[in-house]
mmCIF file of C-alpha atoms in Angstrom:
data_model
loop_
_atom_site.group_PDB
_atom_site.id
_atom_site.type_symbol
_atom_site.label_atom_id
_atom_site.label_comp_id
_atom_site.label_asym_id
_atom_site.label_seq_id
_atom_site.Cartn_x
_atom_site.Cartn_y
_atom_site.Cartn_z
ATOM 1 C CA UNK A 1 -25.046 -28.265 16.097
ATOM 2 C CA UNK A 2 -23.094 -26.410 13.406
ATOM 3 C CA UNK A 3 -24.291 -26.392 10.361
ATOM 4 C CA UNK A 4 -21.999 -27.060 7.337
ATOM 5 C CA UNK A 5 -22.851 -23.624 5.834
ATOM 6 C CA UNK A 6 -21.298 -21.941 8.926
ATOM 7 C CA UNK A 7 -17.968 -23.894 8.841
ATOM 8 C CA UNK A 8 -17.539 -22.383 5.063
ATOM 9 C CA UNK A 9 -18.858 -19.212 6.732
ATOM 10 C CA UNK A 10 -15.653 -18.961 8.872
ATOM 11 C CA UNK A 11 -13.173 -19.819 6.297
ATOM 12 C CA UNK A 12 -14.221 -16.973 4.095
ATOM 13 C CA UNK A 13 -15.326 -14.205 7.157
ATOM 14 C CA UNK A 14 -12.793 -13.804 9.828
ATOM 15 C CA UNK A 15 -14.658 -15.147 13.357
ATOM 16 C CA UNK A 16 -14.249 -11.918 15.138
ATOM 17 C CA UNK A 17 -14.136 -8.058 13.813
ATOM 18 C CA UNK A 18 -10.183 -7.105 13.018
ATOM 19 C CA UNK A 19 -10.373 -4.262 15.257
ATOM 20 C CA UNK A 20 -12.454 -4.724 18.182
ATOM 21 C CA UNK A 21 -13.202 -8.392 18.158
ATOM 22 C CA UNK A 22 -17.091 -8.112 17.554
ATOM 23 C CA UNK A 23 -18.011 -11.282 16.418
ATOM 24 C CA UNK A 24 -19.608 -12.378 12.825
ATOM 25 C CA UNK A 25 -17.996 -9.407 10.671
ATOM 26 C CA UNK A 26 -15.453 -8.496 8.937
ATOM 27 C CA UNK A 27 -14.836 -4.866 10.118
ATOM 28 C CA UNK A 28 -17.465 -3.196 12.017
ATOM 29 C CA UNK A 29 -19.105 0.197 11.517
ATOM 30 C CA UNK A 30 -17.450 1.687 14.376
ATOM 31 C CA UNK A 31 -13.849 0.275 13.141
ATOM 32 C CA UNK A 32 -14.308 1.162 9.484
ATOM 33 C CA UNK A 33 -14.866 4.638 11.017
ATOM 34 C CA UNK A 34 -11.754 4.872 13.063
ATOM 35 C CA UNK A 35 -9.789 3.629 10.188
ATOM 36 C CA UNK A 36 -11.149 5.364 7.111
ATOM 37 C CA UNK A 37 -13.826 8.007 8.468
ATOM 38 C CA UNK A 38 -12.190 11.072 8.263
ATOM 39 C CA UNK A 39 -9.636 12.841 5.815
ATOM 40 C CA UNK A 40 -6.282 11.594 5.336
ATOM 41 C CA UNK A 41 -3.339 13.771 6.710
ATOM 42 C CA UNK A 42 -0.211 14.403 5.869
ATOM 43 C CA UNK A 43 2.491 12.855 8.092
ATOM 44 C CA UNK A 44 5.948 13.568 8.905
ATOM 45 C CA UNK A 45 8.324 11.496 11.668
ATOM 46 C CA UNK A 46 10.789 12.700 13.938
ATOM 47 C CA UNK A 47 13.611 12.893 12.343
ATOM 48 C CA UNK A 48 12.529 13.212 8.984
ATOM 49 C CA UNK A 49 14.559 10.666 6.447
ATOM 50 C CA UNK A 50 16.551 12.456 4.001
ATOM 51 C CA UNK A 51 14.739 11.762 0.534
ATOM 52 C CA UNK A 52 11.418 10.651 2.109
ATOM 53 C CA UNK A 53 8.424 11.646 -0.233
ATOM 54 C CA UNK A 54 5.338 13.384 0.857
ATOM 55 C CA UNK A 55 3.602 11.164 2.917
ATOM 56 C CA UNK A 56 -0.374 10.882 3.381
ATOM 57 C CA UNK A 57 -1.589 7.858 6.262
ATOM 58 C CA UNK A 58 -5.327 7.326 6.521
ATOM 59 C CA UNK A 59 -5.472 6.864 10.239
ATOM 60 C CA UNK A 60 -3.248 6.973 13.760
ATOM 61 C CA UNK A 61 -1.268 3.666 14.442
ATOM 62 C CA UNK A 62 -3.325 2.414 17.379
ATOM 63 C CA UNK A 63 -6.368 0.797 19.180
ATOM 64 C CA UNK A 64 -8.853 -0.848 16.665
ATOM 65 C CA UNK A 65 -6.427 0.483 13.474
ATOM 66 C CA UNK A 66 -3.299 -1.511 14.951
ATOM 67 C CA UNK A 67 -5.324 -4.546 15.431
ATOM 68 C CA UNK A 68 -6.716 -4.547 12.288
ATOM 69 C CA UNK A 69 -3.203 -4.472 10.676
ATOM 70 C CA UNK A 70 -1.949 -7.029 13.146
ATOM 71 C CA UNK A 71 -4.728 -9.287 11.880
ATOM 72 C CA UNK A 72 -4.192 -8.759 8.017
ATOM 73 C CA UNK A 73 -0.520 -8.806 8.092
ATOM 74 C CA UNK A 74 0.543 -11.778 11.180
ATOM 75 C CA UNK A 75 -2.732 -13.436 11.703
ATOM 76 C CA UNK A 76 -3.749 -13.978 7.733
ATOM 77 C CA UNK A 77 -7.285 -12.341 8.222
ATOM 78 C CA UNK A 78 -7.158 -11.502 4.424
ATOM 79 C CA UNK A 79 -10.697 -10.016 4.216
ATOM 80 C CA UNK A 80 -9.597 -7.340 6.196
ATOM 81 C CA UNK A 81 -7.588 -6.319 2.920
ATOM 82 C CA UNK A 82 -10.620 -4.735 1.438
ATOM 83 C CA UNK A 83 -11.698 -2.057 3.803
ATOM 84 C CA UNK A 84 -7.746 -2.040 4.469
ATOM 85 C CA UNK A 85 -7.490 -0.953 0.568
ATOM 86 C CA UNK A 86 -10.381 1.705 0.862
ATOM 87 C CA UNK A 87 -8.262 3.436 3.391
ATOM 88 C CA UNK A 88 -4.972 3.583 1.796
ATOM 89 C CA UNK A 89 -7.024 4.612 -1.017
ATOM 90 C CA UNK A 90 -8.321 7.768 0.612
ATOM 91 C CA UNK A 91 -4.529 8.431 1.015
ATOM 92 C CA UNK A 92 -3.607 8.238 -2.612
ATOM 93 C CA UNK A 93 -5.934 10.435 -3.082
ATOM 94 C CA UNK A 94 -5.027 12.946 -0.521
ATOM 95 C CA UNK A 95 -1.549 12.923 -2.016
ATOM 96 C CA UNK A 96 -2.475 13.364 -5.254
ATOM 97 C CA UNK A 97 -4.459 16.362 -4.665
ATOM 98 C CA UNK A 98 -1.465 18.113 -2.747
ATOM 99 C CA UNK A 99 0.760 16.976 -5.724
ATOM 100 C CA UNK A 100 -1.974 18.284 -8.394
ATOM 101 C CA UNK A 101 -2.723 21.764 -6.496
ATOM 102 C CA UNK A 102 1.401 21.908 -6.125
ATOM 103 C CA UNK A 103 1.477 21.426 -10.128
ATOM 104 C CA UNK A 104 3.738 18.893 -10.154
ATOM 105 C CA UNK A 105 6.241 18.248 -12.645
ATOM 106 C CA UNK A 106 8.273 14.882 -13.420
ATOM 107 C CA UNK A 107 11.637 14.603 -14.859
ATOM 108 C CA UNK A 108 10.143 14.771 -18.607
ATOM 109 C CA UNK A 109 7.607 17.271 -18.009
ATOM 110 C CA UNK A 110 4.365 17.733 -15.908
ATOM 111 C CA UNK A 111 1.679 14.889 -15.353
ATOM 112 C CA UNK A 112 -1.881 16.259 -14.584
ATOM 113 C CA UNK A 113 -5.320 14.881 -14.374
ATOM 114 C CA UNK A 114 -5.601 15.455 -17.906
ATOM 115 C CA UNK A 115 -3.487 13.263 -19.131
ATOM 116 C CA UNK A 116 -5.054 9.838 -18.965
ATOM 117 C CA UNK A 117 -1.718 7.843 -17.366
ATOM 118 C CA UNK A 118 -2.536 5.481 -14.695
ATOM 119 C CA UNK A 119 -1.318 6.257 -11.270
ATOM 120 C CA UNK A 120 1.515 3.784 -10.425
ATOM 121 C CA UNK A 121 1.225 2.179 -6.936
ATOM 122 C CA UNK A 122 4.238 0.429 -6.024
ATOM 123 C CA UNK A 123 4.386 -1.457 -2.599
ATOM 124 C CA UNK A 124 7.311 -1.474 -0.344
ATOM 125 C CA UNK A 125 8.091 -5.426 -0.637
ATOM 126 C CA UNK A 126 8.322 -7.201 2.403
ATOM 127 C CA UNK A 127 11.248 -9.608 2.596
ATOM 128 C CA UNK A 128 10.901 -13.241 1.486
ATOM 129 C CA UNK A 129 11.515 -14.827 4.313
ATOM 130 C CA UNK A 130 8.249 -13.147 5.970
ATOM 131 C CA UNK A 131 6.121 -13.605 2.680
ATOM 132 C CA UNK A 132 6.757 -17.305 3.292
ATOM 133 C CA UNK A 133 6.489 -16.857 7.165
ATOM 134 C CA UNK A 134 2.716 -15.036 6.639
ATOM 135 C CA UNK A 135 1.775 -16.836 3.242
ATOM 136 C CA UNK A 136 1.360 -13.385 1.762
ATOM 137 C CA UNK A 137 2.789 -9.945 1.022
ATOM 138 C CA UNK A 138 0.471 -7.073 2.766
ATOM 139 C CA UNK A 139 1.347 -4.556 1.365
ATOM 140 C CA UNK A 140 0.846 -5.791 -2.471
ATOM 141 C CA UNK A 141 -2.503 -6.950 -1.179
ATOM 142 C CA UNK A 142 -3.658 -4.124 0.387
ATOM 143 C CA UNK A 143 -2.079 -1.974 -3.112
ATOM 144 C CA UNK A 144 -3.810 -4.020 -5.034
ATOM 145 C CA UNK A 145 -7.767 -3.790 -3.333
ATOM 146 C CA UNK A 146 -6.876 -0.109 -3.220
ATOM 147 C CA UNK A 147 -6.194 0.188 -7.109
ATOM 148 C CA UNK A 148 -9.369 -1.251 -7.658
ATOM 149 C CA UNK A 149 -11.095 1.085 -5.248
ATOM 150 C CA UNK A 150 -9.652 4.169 -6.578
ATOM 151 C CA UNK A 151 -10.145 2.559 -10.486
ATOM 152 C CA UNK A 152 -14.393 2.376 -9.095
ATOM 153 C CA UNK A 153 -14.248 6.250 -8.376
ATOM 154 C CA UNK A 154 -12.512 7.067 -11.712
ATOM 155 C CA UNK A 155 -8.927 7.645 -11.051
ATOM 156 C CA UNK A 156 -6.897 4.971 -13.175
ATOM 157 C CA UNK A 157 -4.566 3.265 -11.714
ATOM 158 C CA UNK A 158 -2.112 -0.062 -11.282
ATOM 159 C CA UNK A 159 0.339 -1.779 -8.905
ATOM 160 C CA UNK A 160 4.059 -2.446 -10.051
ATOM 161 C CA UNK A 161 5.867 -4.700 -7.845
ATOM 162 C CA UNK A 162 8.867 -3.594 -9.502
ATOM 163 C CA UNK A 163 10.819 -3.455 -6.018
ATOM 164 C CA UNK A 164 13.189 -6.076 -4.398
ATOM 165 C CA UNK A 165 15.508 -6.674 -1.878
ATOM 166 C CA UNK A 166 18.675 -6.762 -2.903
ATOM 167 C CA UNK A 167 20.533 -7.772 0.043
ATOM 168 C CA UNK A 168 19.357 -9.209 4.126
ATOM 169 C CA UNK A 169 18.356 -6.767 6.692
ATOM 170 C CA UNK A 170 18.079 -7.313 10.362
ATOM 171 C CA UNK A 171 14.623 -7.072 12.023
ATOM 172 C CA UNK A 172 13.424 -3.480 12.178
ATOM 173 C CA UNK A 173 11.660 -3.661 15.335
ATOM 174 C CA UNK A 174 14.047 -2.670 18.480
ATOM 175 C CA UNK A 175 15.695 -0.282 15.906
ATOM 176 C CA UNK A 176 15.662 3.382 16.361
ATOM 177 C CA UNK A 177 15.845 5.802 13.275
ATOM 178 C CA UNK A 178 19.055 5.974 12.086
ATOM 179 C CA UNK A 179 19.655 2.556 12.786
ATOM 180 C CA UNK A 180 16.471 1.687 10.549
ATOM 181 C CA UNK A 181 18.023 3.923 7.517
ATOM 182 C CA UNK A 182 21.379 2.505 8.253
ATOM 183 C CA UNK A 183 19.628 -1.121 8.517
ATOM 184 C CA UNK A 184 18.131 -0.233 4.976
ATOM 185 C CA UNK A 185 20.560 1.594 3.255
ATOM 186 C CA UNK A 186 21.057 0.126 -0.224
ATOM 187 C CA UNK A 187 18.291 -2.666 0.661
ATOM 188 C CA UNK A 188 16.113 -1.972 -2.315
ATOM 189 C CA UNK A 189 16.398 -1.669 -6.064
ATOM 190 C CA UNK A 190 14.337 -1.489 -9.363
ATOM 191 C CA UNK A 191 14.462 -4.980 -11.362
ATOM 192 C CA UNK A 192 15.445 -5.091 -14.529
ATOM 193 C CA UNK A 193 12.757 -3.615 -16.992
ATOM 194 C CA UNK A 194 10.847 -1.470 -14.224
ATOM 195 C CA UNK A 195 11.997 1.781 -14.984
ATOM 196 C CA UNK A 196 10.736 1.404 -18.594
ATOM 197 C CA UNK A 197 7.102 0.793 -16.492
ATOM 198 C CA UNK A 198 7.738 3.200 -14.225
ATOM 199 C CA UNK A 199 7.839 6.117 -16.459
ATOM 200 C CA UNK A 200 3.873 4.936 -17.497
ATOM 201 C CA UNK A 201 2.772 7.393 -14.977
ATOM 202 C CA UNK A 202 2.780 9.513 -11.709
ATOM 203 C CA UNK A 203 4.711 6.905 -9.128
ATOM 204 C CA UNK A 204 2.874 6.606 -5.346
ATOM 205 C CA UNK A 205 4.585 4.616 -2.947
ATOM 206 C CA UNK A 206 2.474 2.436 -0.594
ATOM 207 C CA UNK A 207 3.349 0.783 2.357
ATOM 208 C CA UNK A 208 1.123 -0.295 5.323
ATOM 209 C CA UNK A 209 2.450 1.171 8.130
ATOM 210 C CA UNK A 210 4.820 4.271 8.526
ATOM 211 C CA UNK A 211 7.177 4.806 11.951
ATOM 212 C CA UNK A 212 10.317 6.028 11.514
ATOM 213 C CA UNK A 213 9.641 6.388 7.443
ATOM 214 C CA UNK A 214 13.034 4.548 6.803
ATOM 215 C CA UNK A 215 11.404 1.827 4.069
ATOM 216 C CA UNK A 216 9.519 4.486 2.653
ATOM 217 C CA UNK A 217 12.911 6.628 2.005
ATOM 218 C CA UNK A 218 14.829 3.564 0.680
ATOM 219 C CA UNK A 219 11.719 3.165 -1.559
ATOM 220 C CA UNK A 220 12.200 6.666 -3.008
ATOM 221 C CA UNK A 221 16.175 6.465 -3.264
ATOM 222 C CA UNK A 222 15.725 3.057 -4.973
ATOM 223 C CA UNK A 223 13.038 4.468 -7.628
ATOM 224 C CA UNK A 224 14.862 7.859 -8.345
ATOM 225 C CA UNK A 225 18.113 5.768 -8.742
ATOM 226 C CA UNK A 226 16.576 2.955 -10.954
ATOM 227 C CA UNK A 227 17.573 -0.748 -11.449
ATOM 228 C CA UNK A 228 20.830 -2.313 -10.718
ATOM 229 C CA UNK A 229 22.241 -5.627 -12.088
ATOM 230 C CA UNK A 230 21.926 -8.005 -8.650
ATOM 231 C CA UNK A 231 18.302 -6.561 -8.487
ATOM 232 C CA UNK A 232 16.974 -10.217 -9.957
ATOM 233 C CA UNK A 233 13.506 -10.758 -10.135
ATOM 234 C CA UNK A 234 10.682 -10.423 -12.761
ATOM 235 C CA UNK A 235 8.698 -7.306 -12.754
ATOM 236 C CA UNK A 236 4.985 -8.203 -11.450
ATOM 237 C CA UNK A 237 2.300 -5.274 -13.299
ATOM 238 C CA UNK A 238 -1.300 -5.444 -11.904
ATOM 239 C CA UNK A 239 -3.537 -4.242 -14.022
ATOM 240 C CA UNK A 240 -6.316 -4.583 -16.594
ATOM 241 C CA UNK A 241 -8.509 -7.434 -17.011
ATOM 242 C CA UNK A 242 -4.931 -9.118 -16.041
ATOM 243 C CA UNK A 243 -3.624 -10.585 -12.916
ATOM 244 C CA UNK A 244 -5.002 -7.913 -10.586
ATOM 245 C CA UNK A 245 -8.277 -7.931 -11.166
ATOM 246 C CA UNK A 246 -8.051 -11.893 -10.541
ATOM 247 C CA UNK A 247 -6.227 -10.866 -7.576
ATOM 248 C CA UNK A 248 -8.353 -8.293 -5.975
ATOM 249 C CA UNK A 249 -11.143 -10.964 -6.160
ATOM 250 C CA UNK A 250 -9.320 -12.494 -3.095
ATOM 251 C CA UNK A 251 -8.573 -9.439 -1.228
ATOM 252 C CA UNK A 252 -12.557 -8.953 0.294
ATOM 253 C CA UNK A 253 -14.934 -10.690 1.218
ATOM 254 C CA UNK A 254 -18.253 -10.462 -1.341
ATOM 255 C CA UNK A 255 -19.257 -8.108 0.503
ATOM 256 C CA UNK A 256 -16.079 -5.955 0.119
ATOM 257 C CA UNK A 257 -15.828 -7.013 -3.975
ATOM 258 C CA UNK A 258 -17.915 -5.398 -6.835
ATOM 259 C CA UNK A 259 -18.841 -7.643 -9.907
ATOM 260 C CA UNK A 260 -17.680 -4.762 -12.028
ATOM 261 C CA UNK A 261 -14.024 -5.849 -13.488
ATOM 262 C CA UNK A 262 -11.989 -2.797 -14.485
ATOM 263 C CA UNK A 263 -11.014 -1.792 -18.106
ATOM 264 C CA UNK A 264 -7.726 -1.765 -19.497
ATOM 265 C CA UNK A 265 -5.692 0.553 -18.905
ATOM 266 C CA UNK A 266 -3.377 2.667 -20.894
ATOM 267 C CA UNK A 267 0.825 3.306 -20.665
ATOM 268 C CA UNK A 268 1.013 6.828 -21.352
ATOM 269 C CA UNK A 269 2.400 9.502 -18.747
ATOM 270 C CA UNK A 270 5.511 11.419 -18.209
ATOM 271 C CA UNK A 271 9.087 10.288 -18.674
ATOM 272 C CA UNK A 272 10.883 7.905 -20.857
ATOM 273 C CA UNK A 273 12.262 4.249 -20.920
ATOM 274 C CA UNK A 274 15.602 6.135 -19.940
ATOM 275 C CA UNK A 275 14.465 8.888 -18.031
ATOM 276 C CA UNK A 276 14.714 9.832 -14.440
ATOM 277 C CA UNK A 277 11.491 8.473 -12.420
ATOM 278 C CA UNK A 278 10.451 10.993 -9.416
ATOM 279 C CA UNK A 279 7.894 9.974 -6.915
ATOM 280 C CA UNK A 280 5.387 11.997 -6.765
ATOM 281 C CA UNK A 281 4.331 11.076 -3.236
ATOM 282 C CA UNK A 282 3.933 8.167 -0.237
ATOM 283 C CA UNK A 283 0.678 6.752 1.097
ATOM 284 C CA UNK A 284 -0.045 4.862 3.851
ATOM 285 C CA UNK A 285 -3.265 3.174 5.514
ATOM 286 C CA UNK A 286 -1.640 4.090 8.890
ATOM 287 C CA UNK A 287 1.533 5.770 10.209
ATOM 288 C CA UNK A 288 2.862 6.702 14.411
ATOM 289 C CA UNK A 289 0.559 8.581 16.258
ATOM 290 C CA UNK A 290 3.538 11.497 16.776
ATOM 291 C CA UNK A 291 4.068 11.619 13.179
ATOM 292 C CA UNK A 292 0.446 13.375 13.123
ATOM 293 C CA UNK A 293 1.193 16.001 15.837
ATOM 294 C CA UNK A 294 3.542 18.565 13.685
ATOM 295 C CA UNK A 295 1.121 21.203 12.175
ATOM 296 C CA UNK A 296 3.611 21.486 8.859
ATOM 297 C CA UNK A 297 0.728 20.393 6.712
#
């Protein structure tokens, strides 16, 4: 007979491992390997988007690493969003160090470690008709256990859901390449107020998945060309003691969580309120297995 301690067992733990289906964990060893074990790459599809950033994916889109994001994103196995954040993490940070050997330079000057600015995560949004559909955004949840993660090894840093869609687009799957940038073309834009917020720092886009890197270029074109007037919507900033740390307390299990909350953070960094916002790269937890094969790195 089941106890009433395991019933509120399994609506906090997912029944089964997201990867391989092991029962009674979250992610197991051998997944959290596959997925976050080893060094994050740089990735580049085939064809390459015109405007698409730098992009860094923790892992190959397959096996355990496609079931886990199958289980976070259509089967609402939120928990998963924890070890899901460490790995997108480890791309941030992978980007970060290309873009701080590379000496990067913004619009309004040059951004280094030295500076103190948070690093700006800002999710590809999903479209509202699938947040409703899966009761949740992945990407801003996975952005948002990652920020804490990379916040617990020192690097500062926030989420700004300062992106929206701006118009309908038809399903992406069944679409080749250029009928995904064509599909997205003009599909995003800055709300009002976000380039003032996006100027607080060095801008990483995040996104879950990369294939044919079309979001991830609209992303970039809709940053660099900054708000527009039908892009309505209020600017969501995780950060601080605010709503993300509230929020990443849902994105783990306890297990996944530290009791540590993070400090606030400052709004200094390169570029103005009216200034041209680069990005300084792309992350993502996974991207197509092909997009790993071209030694361009």
């Amino acid at each position: 007979m089941r106890g009433w301690w395991q019933d509120l067992t399994d609506l906090v733990l997912p029944a089964e491992c997201g990867g391989c289906g092991r029962p009674r964990t979250v992610l197991c060893p051998e997944c959290r390997a596959v997925l976050s074990g080893v060094a994050a790459r740089r990735v580049r599809p085939v064809p390459e988007p015109p405007g698409l950033p730098v992009v860094h994916a923790a892992a190959r889109y397959a096996d355990e690493v496609r079931a886990t994001l199958l289980a976070h994103k259509e089967r609402g196995a939120l928990a998963l969003a924890g070890p899901l954040g460490v790995a997108l993490a480890g791309a941030v940070r992978a980007g970060l160090q290309r873009a701080w050997d590379g000496s990067w330079a913004g619009a309004e000057g040059a951004w280094s470690r030295d500076v103190g600015a948070p690093v700006l995560l800002v999710p590809v949004p999903s479209g509202r008709r699938a947040v409703r559909a899966r009761g949740h955004d992945p990407a801003r949840r996975i952005a948002l256990a990652a920020a804490g993660e990379l916040r617990r090894s020192g690097v500062p840093a926030r989420v700004l859901g300062v992106l929206r869609q701006v118009r309908a687009v038809a399903d992406q799957s069944g679409l080749n390449s250029r009928q995904r940038l064509d599909n997205l073309a003009g599909a995003l834009a800055v709300v009002p107020g976000g380039a003032r917020l996006l100027s607080g720092g060095p801008v990483v886009l995040v996104d879950d998945l990369m294939t044919t890197g079309a979001s991830l270029a609209e992303a970039a074109r809709a940053v660099r060309t900054g708000p527009v007037s039908n892009a309505a919507g209020a600017v969501a900033v995780y950060g601080g003691e605010t709503w993300e740390s509230r929020e990443e307390q849902n994105v783990g299990t306890t297990r996944e969580r530290t009791g540590r909350r993070p400090g606030r953070q400052g709004n200094t960094g390169a570029g103005g309120a009216g200034g041209v916002v680069d990005v300084v790269c792309a992350a993502v937890v996974a991207a197509a297995p092909d997009s790993f094969e071209i030694n361009r790195n």
